[in-house]
Tab-separated table of C-alpha atoms and ligand atoms in Angstrom:
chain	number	residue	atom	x	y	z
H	212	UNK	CA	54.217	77.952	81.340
H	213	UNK	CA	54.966	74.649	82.983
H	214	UNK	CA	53.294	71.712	81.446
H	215	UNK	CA	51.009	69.941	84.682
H	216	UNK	CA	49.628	66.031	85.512
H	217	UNK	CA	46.598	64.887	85.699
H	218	UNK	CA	46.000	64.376	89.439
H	219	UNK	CA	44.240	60.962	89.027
H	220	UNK	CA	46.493	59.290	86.323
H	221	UNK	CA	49.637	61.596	85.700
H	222	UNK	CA	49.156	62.032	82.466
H	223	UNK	CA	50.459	65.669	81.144
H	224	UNK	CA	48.024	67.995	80.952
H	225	UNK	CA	48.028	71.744	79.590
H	226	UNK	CA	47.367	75.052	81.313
H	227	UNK	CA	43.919	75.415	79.501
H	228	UNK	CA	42.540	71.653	79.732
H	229	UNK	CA	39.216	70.646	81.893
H	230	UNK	CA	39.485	67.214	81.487
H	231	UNK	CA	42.601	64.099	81.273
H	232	UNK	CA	42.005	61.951	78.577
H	233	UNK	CA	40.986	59.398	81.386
H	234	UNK	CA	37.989	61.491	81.764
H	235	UNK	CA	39.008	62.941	85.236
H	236	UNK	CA	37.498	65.971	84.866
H	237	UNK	CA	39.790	68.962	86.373
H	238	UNK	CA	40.632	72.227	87.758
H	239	UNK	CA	43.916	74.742	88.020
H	240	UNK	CA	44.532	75.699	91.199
H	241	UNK	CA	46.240	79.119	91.226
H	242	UNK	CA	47.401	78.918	95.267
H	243	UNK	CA	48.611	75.266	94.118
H	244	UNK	CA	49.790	75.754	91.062
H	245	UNK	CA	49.050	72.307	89.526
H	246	UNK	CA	45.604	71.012	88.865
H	247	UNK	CA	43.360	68.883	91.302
H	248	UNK	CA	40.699	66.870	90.622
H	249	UNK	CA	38.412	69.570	93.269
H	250	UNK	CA	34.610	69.869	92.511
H	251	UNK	CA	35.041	73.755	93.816
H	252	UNK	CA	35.215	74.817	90.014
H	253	UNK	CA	34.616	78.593	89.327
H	254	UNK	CA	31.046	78.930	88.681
H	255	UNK	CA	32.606	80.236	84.927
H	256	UNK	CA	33.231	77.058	83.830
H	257	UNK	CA	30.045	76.169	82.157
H	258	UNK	CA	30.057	79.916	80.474
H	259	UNK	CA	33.409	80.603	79.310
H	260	UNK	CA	35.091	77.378	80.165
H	261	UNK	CA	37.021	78.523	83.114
H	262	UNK	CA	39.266	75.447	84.339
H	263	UNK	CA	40.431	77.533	87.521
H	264	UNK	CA	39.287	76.610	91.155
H	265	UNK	CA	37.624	79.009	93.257
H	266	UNK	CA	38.067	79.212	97.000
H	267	UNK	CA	35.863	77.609	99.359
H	268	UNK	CA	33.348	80.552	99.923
H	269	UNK	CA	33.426	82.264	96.428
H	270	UNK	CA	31.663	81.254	93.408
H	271	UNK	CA	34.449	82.390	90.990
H	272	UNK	CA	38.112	81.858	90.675
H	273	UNK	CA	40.408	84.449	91.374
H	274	UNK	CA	41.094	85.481	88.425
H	275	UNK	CA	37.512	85.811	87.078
H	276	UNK	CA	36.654	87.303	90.498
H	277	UNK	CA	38.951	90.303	89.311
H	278	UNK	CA	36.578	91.118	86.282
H	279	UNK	CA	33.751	93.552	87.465
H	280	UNK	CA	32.140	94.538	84.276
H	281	UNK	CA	31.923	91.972	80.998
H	282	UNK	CA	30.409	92.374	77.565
H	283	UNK	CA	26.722	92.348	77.050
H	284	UNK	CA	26.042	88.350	76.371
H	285	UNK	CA	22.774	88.675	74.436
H	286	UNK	CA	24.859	90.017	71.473
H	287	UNK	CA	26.476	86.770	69.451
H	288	UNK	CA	30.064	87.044	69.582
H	289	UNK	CA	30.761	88.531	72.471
H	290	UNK	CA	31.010	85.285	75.025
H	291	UNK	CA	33.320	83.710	72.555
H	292	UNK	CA	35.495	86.869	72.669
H	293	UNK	CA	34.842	87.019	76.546
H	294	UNK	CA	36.105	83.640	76.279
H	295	UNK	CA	39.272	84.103	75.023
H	296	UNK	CA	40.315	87.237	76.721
H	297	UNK	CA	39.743	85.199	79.983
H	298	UNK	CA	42.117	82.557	78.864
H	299	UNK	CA	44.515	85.024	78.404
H	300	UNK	CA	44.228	86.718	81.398
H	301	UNK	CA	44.858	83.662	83.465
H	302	UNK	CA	47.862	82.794	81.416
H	303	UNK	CA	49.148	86.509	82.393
H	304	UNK	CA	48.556	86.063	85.865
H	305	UNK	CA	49.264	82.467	86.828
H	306	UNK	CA	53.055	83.819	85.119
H	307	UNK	CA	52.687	86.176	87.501
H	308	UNK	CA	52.048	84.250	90.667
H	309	UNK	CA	55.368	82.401	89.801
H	310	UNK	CA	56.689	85.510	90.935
H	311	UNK	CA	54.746	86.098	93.921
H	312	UNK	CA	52.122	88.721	92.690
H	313	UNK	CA	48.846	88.192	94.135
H	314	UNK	CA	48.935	85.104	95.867
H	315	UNK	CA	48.472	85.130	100.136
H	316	UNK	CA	51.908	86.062	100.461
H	317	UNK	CA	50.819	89.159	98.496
H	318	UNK	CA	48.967	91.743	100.582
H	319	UNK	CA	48.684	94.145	97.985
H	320	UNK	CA	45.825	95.840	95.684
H	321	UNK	CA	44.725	93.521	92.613
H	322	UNK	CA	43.538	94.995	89.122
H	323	UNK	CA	40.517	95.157	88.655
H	324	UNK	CA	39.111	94.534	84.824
H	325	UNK	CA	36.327	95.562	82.129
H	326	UNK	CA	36.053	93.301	79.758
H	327	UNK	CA	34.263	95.160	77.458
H	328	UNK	CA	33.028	94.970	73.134
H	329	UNK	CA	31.999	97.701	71.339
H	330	UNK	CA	29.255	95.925	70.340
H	331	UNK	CA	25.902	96.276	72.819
H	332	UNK	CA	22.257	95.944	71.844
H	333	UNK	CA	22.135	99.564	72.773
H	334	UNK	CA	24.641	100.040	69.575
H	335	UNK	CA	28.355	100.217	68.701
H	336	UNK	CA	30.016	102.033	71.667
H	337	UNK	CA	33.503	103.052	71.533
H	338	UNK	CA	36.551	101.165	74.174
H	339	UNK	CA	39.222	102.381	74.785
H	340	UNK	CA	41.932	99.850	76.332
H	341	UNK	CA	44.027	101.173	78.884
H	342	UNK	CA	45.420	101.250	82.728
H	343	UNK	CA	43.771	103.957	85.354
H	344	UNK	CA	44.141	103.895	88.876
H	345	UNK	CA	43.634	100.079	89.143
H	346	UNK	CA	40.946	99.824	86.457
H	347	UNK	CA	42.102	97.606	83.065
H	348	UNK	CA	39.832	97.914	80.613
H	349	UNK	CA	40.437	95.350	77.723
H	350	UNK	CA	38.586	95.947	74.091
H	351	UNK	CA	37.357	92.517	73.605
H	352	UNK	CA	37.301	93.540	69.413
H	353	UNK	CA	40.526	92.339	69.326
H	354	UNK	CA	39.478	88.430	70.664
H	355	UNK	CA	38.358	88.448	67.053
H	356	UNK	CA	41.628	87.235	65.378
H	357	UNK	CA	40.509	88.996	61.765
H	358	UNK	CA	40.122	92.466	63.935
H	359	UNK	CA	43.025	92.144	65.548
H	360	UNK	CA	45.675	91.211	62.341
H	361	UNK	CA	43.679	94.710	61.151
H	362	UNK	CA	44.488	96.586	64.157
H	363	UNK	CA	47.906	95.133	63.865
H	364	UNK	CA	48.875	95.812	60.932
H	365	UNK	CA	47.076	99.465	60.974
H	366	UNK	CA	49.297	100.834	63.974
H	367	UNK	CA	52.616	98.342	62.600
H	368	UNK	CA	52.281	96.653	65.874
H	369	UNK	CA	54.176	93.010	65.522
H	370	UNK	CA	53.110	91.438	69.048
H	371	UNK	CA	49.495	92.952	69.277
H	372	UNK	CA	48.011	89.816	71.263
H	373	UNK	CA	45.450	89.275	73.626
H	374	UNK	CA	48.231	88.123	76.379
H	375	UNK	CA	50.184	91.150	74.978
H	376	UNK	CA	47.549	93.351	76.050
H	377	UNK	CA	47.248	92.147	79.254
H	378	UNK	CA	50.688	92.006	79.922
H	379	UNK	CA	50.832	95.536	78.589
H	380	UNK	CA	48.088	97.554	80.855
H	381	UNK	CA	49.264	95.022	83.701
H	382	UNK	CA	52.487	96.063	84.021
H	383	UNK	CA	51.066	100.010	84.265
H	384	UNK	CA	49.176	98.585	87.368
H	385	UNK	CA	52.182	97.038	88.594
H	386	UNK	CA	54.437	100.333	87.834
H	387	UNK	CA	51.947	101.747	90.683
H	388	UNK	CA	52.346	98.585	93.049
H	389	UNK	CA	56.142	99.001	92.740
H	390	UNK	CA	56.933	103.355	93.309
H	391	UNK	CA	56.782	102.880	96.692
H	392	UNK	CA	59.198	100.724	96.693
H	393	UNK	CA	63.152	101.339	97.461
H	394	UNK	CA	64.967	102.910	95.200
H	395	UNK	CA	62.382	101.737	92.132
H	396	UNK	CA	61.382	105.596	91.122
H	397	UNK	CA	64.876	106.683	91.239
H	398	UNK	CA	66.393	103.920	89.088
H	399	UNK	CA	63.685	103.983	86.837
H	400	UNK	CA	63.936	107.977	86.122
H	401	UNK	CA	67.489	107.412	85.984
H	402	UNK	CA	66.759	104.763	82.898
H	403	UNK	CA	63.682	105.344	81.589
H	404	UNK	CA	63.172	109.003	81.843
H	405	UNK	CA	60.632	111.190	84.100
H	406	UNK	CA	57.222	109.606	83.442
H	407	UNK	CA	55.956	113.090	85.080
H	408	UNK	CA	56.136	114.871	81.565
H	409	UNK	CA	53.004	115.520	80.032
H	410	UNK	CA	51.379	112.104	79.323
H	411	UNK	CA	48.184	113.617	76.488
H	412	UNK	CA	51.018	115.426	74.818
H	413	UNK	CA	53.183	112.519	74.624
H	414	UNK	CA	50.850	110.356	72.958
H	415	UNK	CA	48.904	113.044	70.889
H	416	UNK	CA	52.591	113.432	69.457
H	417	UNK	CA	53.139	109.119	68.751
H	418	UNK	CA	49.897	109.184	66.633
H	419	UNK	CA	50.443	112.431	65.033
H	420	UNK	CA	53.980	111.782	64.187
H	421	UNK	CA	55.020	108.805	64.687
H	422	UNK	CA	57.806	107.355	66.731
H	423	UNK	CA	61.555	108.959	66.370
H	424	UNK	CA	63.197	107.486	63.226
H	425	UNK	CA	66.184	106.161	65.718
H	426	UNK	CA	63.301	104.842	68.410
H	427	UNK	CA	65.062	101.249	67.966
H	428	UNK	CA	68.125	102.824	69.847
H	429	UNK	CA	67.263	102.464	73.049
H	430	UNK	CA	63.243	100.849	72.990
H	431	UNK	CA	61.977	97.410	72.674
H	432	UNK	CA	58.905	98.586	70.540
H	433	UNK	CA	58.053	101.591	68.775
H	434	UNK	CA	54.943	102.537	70.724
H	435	UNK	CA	57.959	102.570	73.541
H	436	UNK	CA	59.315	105.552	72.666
H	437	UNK	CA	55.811	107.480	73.206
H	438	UNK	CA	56.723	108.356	76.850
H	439	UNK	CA	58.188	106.656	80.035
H	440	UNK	CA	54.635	105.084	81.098
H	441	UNK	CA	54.448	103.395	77.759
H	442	UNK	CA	58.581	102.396	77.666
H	443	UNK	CA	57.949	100.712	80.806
H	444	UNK	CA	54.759	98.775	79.938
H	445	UNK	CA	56.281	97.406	76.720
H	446	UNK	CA	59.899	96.491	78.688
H	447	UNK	CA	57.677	95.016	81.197
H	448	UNK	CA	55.356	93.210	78.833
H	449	UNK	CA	58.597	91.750	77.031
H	450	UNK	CA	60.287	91.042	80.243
H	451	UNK	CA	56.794	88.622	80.772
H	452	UNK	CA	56.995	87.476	77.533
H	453	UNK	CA	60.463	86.082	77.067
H	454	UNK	CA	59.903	84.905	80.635
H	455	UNK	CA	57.325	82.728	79.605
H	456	UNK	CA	59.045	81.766	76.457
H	457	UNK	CA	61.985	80.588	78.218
H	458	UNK	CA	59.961	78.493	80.915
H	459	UNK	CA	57.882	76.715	78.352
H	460	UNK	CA	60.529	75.969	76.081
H	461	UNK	CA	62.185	73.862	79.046
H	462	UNK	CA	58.565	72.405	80.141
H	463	UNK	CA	58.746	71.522	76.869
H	464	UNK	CA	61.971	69.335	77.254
H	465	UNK	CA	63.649	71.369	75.077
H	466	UNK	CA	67.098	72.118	75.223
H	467	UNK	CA	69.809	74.705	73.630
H	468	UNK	CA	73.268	72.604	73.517
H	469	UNK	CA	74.765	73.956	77.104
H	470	UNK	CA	72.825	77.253	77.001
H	471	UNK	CA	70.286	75.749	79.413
H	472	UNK	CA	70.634	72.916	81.892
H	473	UNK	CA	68.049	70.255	82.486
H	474	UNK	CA	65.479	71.660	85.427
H	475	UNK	CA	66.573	75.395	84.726
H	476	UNK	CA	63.654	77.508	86.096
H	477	UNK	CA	63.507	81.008	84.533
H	478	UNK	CA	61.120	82.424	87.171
H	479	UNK	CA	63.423	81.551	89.729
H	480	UNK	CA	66.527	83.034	88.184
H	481	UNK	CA	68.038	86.124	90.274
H	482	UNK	CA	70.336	87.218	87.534
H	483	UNK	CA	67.995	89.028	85.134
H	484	UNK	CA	70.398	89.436	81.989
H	485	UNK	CA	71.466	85.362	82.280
H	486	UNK	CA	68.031	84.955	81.955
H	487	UNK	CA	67.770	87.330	78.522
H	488	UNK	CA	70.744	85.661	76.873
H	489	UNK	CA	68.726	82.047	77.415
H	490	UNK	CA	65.656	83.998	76.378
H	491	UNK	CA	67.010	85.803	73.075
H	492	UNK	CA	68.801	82.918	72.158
H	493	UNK	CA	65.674	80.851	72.239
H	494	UNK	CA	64.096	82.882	69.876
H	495	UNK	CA	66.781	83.180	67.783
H	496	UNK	CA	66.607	79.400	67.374
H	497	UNK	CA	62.411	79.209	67.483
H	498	UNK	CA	62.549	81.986	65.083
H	499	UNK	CA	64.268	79.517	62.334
H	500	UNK	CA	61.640	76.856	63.534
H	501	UNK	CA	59.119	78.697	62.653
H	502	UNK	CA	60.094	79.728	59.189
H	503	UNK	CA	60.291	76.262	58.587
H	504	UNK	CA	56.964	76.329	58.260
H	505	UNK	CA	55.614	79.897	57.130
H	506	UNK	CA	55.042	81.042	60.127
H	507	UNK	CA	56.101	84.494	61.362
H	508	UNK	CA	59.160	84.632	63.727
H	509	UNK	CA	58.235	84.312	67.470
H	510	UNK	CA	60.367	87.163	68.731
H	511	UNK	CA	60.752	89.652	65.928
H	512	UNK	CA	62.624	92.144	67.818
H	513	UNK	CA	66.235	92.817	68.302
H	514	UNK	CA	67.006	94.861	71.338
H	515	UNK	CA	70.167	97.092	71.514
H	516	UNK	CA	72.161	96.826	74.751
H	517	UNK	CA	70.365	99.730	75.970
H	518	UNK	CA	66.694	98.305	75.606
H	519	UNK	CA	68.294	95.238	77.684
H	520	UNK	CA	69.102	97.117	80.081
H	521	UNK	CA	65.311	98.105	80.664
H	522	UNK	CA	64.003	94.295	80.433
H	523	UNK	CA	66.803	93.380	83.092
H	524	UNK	CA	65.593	95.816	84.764
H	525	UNK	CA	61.922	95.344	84.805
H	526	UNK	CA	62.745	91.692	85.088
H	527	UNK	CA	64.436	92.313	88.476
H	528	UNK	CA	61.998	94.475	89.851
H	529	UNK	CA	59.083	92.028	88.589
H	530	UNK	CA	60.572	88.977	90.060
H	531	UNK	CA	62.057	90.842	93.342
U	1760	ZN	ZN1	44.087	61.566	83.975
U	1761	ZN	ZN1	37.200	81.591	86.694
U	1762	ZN	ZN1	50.118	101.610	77.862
């Protein structure tokens, strides 16, 4: 994430800020991508302290425009949780739109999203997260940081985040955008495996069984090795992720001796396993940071040569 100015002073201002400390009080614009001082703020800002624009004839912002269904707000909790899985979600896409995903120059389908808790006033309902034909649906339980460590450490998930999860059940959206394209099915069959085999069984089998005991062979996560659909989502997910990583550590001003030069741009690099050698080596080196201070490692995976191959290539068909 690139680190913006304050259109009236210049001051630096983060990705999640509605106000410069001058008191301008501000807006992202996604089409833009910097922030303008625009009184067109999505009518979400009050609410769930959107800091997106929308366009001239909608009331919301792109992103929240995308959300068709949200938690029931009479229950306490939920808009807090709402909240945060919004933040999140704009994080997810504006990384996106670096690459060109869903901005005008992008005629294709959006997701659409259900932002949804399991707690209603009609009761406790069950939600199940997941990707179908366009349709996200996010468990906003997991906005709850306590719920989520559960979850986490329940199903031995490291990474279970809220931009993980969007990430995640974007890129199985995405893995629909892109079959049509060139050679993507091919290559990916080739690499990945025929995501045709029977996708119940597959997972019925992860959560009986668990994953193979030599999954780390040629996956970036466990839950990869459940079946092709799932190998993607997590390559594509970590593709995002150490895209991101990489980008902010240089907005950042950061630098790694002569592993990065000054102005490098990870979204715009065309050579997707340069870009994982800056990446991994970043969180190799943010990894020791962190322990500096009890916190857990930023990127606690390691990721044979053939797992790299999958993030290079879900990085080049992502960024294409
Ligand atoms: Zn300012
Ligand atoms: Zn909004
Ligand atoms: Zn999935």
């Amino acid at each position: 994430m690139k680190i913006f100015h304050c259109p009236g002073c210049r001051a630096d201002l983060y990705f999640d800020n509605l106000a410069c400390s001058c008191g301008l009080e501000v807006g992202y614009d996604p089409a833009a991508q910097s922030f303008t001082g625009s009184q067109h703020f999505c009518a979400n800002r009050d609410s769930i302290g959107c800091n997106w624009i929308a366009a001239p004839d909608q009331p919301l912002c792109e992103s929240c425009g995308m959300t068709s269904m949200h938690p029931d707000l009479s229950v306490p909790g939920n808009e807090m949780h709402w909240a945060r899985a919004e933040a999140a979600k704009r994080h997810v896409l504006a990384g996106l739109m670096r690459w060109g995903w869903f901005t005008a120059g992008d005629s294709g389908p959006r997701p659409e999203f259900h932002m949804l808790a399991e707690a209603t006033s009609q009761g406790a309902v069950d939600v199940t997260m997941g990707h179908a034909a366009g349709l996200v649906t996010i468990n906003l339980a997991e906005a709850d940081a306590l719920e989520r460590v559960r979850r986490r450490e329940m199903l031995g998930e490291p990474y279970r985040t809220l931009i993980g999860h969007f990430r995640h059940e974007i890129a199985h959206f995405l893995f629909e955008r892109l079959s049509g394209r060139g050679s993507f099915l091919a290559d990916f069959r080739a690499l990945f495996g025929d995501e045709r085999q029977d996708y119940r069984a597959a997972l019925a089998r992860h959560y009986a069984d668990g994953p193979p005991p030599d999954w780390q062979s040629a996956h970036v996560t466990a839950y990869a090795a459940a079946h092709p659909h799932e190998d993607w989502a997590e390559s594509a997910a970590h593709a995002m992720h150490l895209t991101d990583l990489t980008d902010s550590f240089c907005a950042a001003g950061l630098g790694l001796g002569d592993v990065i030069a000054q102005g490098y741009d990870a979204f715009r690099d065309t050579d997707p396993a340069r870009l994982l050698d800056r990446a991994i080596a970043i969180g190799v080196a943010m990894n020791h940071v962190n322990r500096a201070v009890g916190q857990p490692d930023i990127y606690p995976f390691v990721n044979t040569a053939v797992a790299r191959e999958k993030l290079g290539f879900a990085l080049g068909w992502l960024s294409a």
